[in-house]
CSV table of C-alpha atoms and ligand atoms in Angstrom, one decimal:
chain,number,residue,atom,x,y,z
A,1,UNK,CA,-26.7,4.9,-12.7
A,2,UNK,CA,-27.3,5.0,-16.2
A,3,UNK,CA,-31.1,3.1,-15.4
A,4,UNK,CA,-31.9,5.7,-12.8
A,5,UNK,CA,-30.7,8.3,-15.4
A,6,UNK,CA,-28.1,10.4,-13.5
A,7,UNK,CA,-26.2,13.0,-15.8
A,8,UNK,CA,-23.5,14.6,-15.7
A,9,UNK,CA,-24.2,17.1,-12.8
A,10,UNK,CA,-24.4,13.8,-10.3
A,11,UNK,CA,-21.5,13.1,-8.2
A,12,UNK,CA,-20.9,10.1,-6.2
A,13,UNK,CA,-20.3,9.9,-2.7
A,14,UNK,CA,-18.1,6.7,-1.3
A,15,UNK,CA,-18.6,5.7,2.0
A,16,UNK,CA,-16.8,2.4,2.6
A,17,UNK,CA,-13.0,0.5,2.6
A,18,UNK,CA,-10.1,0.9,-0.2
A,19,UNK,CA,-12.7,-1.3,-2.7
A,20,UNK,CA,-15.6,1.2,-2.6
A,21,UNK,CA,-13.3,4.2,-2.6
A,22,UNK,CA,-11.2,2.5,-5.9
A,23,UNK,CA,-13.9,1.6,-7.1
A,24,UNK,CA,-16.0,4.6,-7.0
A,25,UNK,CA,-13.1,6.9,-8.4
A,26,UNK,CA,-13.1,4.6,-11.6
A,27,UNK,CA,-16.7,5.1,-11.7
A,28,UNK,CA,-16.7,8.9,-11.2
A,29,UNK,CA,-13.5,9.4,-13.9
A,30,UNK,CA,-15.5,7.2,-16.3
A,31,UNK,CA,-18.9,7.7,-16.1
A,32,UNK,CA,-20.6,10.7,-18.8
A,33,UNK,CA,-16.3,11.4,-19.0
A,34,UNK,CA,-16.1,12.3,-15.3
A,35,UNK,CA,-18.4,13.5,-12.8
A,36,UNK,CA,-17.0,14.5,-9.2
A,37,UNK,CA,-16.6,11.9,-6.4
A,38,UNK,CA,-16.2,12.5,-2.1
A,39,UNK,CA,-14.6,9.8,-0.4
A,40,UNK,CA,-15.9,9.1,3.1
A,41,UNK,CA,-13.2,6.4,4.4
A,42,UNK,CA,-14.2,3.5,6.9
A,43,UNK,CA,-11.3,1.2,7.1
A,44,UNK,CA,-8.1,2.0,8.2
A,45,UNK,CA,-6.2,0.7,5.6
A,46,UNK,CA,-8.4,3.3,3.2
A,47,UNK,CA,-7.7,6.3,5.8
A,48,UNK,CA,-4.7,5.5,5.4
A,49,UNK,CA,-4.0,5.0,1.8
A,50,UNK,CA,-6.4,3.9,-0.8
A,51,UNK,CA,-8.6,7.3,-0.4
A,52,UNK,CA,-6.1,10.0,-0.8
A,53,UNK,CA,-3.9,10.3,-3.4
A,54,UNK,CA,-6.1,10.1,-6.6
A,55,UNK,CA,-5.1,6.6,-7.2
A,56,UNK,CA,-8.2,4.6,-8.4
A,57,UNK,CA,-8.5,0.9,-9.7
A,58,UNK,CA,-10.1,-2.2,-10.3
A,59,UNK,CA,-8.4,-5.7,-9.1
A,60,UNK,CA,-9.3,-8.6,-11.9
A,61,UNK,CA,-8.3,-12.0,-11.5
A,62,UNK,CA,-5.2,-11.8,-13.2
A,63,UNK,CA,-3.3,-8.6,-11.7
A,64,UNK,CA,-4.7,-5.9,-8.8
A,65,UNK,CA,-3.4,-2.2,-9.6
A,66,UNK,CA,-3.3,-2.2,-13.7
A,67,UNK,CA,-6.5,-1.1,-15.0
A,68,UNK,CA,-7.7,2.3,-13.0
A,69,UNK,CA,-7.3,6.2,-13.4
A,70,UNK,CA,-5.7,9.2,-11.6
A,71,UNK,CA,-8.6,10.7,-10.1
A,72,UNK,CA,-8.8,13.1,-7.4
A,73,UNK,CA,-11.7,13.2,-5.2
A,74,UNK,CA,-13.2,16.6,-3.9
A,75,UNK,CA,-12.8,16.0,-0.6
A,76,UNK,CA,-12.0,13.0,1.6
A,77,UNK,CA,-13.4,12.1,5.1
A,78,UNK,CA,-11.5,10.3,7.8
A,79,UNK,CA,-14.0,8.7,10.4
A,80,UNK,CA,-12.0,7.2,12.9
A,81,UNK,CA,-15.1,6.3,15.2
A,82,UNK,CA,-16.3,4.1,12.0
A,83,UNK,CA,-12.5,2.1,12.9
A,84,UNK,CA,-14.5,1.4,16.0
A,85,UNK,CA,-16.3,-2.3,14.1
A,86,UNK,CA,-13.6,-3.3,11.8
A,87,UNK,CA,-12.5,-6.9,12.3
A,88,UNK,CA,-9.5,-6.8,14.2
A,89,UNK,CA,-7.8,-8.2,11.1
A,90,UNK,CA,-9.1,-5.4,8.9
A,91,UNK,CA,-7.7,-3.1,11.5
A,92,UNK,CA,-4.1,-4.9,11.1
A,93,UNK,CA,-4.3,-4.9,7.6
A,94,UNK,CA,-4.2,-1.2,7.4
A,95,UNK,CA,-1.7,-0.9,10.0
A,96,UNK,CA,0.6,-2.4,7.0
A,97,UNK,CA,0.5,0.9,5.4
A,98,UNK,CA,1.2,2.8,7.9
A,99,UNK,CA,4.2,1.0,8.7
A,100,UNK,CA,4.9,1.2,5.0
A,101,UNK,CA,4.8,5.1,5.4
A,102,UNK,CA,6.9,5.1,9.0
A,103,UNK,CA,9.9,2.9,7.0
A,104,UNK,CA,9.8,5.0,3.9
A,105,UNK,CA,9.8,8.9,5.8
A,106,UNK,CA,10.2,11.1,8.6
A,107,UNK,CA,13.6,9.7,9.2
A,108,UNK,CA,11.9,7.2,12.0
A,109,UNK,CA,10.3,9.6,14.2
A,110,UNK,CA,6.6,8.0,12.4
A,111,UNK,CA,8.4,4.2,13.1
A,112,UNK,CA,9.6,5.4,16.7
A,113,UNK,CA,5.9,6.7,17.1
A,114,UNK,CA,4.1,3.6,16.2
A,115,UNK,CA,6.9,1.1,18.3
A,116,UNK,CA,5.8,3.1,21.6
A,117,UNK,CA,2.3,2.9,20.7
A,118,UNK,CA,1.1,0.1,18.5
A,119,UNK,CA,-0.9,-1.5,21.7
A,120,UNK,CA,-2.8,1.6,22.1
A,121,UNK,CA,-3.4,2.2,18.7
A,122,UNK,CA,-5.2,-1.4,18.2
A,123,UNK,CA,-7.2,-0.4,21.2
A,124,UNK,CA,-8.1,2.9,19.5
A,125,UNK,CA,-6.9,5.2,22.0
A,126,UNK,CA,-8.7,8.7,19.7
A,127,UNK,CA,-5.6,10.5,20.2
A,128,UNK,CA,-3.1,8.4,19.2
A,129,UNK,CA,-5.1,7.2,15.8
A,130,UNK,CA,-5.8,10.9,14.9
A,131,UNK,CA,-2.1,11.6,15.1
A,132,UNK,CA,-1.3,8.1,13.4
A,133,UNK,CA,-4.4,9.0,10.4
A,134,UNK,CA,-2.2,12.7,10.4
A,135,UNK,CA,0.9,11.5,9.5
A,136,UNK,CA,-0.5,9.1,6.9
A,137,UNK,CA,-2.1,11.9,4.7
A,138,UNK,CA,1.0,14.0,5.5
A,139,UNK,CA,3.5,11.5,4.5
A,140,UNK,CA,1.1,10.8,1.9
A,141,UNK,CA,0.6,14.4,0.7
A,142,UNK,CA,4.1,15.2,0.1
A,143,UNK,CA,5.3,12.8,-2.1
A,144,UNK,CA,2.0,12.7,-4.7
A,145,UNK,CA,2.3,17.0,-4.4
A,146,UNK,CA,5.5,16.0,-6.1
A,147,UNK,CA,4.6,13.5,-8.4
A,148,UNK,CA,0.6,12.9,-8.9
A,149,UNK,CA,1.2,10.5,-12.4
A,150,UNK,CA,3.9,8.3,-10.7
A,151,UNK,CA,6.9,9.6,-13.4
A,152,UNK,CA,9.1,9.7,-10.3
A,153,UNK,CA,9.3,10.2,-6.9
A,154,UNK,CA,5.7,8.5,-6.3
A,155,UNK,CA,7.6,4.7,-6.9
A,156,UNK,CA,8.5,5.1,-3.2
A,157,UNK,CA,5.3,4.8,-1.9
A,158,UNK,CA,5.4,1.1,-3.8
A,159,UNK,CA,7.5,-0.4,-0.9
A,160,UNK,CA,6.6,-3.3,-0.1
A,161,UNK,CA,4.1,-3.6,-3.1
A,162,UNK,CA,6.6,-5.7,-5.6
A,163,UNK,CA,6.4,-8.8,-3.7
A,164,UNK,CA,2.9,-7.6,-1.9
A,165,UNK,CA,0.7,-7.1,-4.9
A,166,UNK,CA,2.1,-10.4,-6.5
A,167,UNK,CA,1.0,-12.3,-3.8
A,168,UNK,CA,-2.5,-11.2,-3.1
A,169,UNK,CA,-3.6,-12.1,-6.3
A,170,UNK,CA,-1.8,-15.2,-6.2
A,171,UNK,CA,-3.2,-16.2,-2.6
A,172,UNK,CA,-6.3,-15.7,-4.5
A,173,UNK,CA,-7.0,-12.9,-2.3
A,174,UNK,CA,-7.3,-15.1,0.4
A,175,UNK,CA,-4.3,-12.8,2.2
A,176,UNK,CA,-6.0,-9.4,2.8
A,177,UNK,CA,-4.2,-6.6,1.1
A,178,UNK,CA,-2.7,-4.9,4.2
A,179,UNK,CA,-1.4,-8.6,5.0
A,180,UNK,CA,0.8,-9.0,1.4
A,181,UNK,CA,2.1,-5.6,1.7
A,182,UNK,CA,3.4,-6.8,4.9
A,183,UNK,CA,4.9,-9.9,3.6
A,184,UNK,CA,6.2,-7.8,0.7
A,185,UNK,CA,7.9,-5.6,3.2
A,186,UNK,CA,9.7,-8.1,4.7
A,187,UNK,CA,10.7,-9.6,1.2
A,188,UNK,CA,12.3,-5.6,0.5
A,189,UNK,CA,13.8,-5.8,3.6
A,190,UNK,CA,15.9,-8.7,2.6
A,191,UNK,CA,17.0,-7.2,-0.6
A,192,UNK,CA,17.9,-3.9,1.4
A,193,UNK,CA,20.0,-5.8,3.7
A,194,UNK,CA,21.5,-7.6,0.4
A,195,UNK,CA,22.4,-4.5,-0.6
A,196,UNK,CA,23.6,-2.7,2.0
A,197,UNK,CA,21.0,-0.1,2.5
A,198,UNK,CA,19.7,-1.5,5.9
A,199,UNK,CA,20.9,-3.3,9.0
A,200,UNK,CA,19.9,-6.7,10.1
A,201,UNK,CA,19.2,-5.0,13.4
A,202,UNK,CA,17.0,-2.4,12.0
A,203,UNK,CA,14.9,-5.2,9.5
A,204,UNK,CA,14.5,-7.3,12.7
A,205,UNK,CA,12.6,-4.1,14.6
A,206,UNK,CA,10.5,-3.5,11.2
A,207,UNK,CA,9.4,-7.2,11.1
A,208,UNK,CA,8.8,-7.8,14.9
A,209,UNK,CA,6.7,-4.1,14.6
A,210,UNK,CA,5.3,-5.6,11.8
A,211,UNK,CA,4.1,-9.1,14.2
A,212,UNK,CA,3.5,-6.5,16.9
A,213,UNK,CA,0.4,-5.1,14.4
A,214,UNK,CA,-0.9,-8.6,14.1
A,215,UNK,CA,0.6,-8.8,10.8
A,216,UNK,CA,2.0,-12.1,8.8
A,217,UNK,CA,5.7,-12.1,8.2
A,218,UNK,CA,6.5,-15.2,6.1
A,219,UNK,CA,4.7,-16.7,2.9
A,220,UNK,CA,2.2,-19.0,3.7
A,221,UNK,CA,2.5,-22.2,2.8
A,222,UNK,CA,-0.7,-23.0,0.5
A,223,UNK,CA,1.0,-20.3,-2.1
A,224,UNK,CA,2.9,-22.1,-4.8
A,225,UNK,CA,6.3,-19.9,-4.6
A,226,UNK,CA,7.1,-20.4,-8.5
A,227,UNK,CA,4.0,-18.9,-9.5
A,228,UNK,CA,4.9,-15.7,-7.3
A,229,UNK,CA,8.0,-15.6,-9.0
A,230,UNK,CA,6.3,-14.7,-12.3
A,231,UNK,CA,3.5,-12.9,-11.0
A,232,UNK,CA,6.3,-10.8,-9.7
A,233,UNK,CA,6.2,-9.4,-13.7
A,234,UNK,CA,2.4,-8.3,-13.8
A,235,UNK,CA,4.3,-5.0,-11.5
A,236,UNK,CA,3.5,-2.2,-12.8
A,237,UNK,CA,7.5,-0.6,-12.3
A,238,UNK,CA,8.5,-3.9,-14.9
A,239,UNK,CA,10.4,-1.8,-17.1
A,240,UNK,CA,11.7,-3.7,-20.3
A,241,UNK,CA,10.8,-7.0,-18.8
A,242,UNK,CA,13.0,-6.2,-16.0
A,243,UNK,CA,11.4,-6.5,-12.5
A,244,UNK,CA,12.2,-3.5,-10.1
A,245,UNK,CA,12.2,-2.6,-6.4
A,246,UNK,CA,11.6,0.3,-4.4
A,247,UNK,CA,13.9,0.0,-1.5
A,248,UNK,CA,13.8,1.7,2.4
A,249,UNK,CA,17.2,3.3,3.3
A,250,UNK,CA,17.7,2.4,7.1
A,251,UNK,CA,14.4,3.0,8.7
A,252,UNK,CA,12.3,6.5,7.5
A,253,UNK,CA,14.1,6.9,4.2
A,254,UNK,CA,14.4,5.8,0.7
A,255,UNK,CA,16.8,4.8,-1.6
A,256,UNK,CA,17.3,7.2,-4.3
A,257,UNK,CA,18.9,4.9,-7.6
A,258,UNK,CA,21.0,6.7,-10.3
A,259,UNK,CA,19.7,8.7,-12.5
A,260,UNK,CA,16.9,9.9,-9.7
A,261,UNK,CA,15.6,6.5,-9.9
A,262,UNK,CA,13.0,5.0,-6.7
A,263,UNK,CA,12.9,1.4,-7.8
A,264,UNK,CA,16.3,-0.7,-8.9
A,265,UNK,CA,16.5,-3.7,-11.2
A,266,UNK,CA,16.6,-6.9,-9.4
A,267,UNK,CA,17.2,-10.0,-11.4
A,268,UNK,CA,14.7,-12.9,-11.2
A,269,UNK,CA,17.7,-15.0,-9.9
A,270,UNK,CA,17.8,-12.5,-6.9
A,271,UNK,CA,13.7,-12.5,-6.9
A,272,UNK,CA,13.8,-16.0,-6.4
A,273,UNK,CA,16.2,-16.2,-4.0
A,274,UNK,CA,14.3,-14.0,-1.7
A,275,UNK,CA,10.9,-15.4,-2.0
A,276,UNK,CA,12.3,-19.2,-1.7
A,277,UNK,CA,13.9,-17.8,2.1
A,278,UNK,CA,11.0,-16.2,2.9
B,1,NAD,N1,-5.9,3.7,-4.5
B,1,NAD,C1,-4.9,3.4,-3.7
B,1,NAD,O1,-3.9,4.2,-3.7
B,1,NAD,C2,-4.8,2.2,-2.9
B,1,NAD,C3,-3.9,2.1,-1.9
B,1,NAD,C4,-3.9,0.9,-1.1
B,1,NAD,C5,-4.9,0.0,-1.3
B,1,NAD,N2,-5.8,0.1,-2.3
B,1,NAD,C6,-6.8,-0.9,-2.5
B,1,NAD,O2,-7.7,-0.9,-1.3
B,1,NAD,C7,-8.3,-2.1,-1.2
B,1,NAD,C8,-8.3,-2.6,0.2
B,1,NAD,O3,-8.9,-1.7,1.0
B,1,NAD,P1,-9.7,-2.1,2.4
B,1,NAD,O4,-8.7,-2.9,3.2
B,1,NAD,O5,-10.3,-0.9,3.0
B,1,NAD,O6,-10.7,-3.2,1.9
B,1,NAD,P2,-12.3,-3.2,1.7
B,1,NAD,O7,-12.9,-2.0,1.1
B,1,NAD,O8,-12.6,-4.6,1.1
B,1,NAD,O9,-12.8,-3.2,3.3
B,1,NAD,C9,-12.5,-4.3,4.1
B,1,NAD,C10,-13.7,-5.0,4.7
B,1,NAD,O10,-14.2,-4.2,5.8
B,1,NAD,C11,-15.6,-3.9,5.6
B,1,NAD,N3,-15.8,-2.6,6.3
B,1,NAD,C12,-15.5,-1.4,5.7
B,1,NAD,N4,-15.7,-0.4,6.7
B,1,NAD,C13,-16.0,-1.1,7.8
B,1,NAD,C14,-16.3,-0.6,9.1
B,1,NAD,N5,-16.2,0.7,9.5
B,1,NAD,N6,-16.7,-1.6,10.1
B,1,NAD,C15,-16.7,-2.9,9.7
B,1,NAD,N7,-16.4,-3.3,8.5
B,1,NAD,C16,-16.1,-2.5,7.6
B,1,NAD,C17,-15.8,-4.0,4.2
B,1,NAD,O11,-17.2,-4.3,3.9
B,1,NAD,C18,-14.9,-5.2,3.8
B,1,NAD,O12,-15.5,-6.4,4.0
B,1,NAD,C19,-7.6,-3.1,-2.2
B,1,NAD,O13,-8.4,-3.3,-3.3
B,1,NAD,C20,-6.4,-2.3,-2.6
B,1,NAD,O14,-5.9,-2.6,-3.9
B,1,NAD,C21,-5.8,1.2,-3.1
């Protein structure tokens, strides 16, 4: 940009997946201090998460999600029709999120929609995704309206991403994003159950909806399960060394902690635990 000698009165216009939308934000909030960005989403998982919300970042070898901006975009475009040449395990992968958002809100009327219809949302029926891509921003929507910096009330849109973000960069990113978050969801799910904040009955629909997307459920085996453990504290919600989980509250709700808290201590004992059954 700087060789073709754009100024401060370009914008940038991002047409692509959750990288190109990232990494296009950083660019915009960085370059000549800030110049305004559009986001034109073509993946699913982006649609459904990595394009709204003002949430922008590089992943480095070492950690995804720690060096980026809040950044909000002037305007973002949904293209379901572009869904049309994803690989079908692109198309999972951002199903992942939207499962993410059915566990953590609308009190399982989102979950109950995507259990009746999962089949025909793979196939792309146009009404069902517009209503799925709908909900997404909406569910989306609320929670950063509330809390755009993350001080709060934005942790709970972190499900899933403890044990999720650990173990993409530790597959290498061999496991797509959509596909840790799901393995990380299944990892929360154990802990909730641990603690009493979800049924077995009502983790075993999560997971089978989960397989149901095309989704992986268990770790695989190549990744080395110690070194997850402490990847586990590269988290951003690490508070005082002390790793931290959001955690869904039956199926369409969240646990609120004491003291207004989304994410709860977990020991590394506990950590461990989990990921060795996994
Ligand atoms: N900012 C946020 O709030 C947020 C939230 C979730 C995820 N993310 C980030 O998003 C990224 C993952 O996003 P993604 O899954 O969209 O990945 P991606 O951008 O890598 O896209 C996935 C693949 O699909 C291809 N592709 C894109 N559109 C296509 C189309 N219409 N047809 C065929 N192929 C197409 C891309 O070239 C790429 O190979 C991760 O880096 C993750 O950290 C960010």
């Amino acid at each position: 940009m700087l060789a073709k000698e754009y100024r401060r009165d370009c914008g940038i216009i991002a047409v692509g997946g959750g990288v190109v939308t990232d990494l296009a934000g950083f660019i915009a909030g960085t370059y000549g201090r800030g110049v305004p960005f559009v986001n034109y989403a073509t993946t699913l998982l982006a649609a459904a998460d990595a394009s709204v919300g003002g949430k922008t970042a590089v992943d480095t070898p070492l950690a995804t999600n720690l060096i980026g901006l809040f950044n909000q975009p002037q305007k973002v475009y949904l293209d379901i029709a572009t869904w049309k040449t994803l690989p079908a395990r692109q198309l999972s992968s951002g199903m992942a999120e939207t499962i993410k958002h059915a566990c953590l809100a609308e009190k399982g009327v989102f979950f109950d929609f995507l259990e009746e219809n999962m089949e025909g949302l793979l196939a792309l029926n146009p009404a069902l995704c517009e209503h799925m891509a709908e909900q997404n921003c909406s569910i989306k929507y609320h929670v950063v309206m509330k809390d755009e910096r993350e001080s709060g009330l934005r942790e709970v849109l972190n499900l899933g991403h403890t044990v999720g973000r650990a173990i993409e960069t530790v597959s290498d990113y061999r496991l797509l994003h959509g596909e840790a978050v799901s393995i990380g969801l299944v990892a929360q799910l154990h802990l909730a159950c641990r603690l009493g904040y979800v049924t077995k009955e009502q983790a075993d629909r999560v997971t089978a909806l989960l397989e149901r997307a095309g989704l992986p459920v268990q770790i695989p085996d190549y990744i080395d399960r110690e070194a997850l453990v402490r990847k586990l504290y590269t988290d951003k919600k690490v508070k005082n060394g002390q790793l931290r989980f959001v955690v869904q509250k039956g199926i369409g709700d969240i646990v609120e902690f004491e003291g207004g808290s989304f994410a709860t201590p977990v020991t590394e004992e506990t950590a461990r635990e989990i990921i060795m059954d996994l």
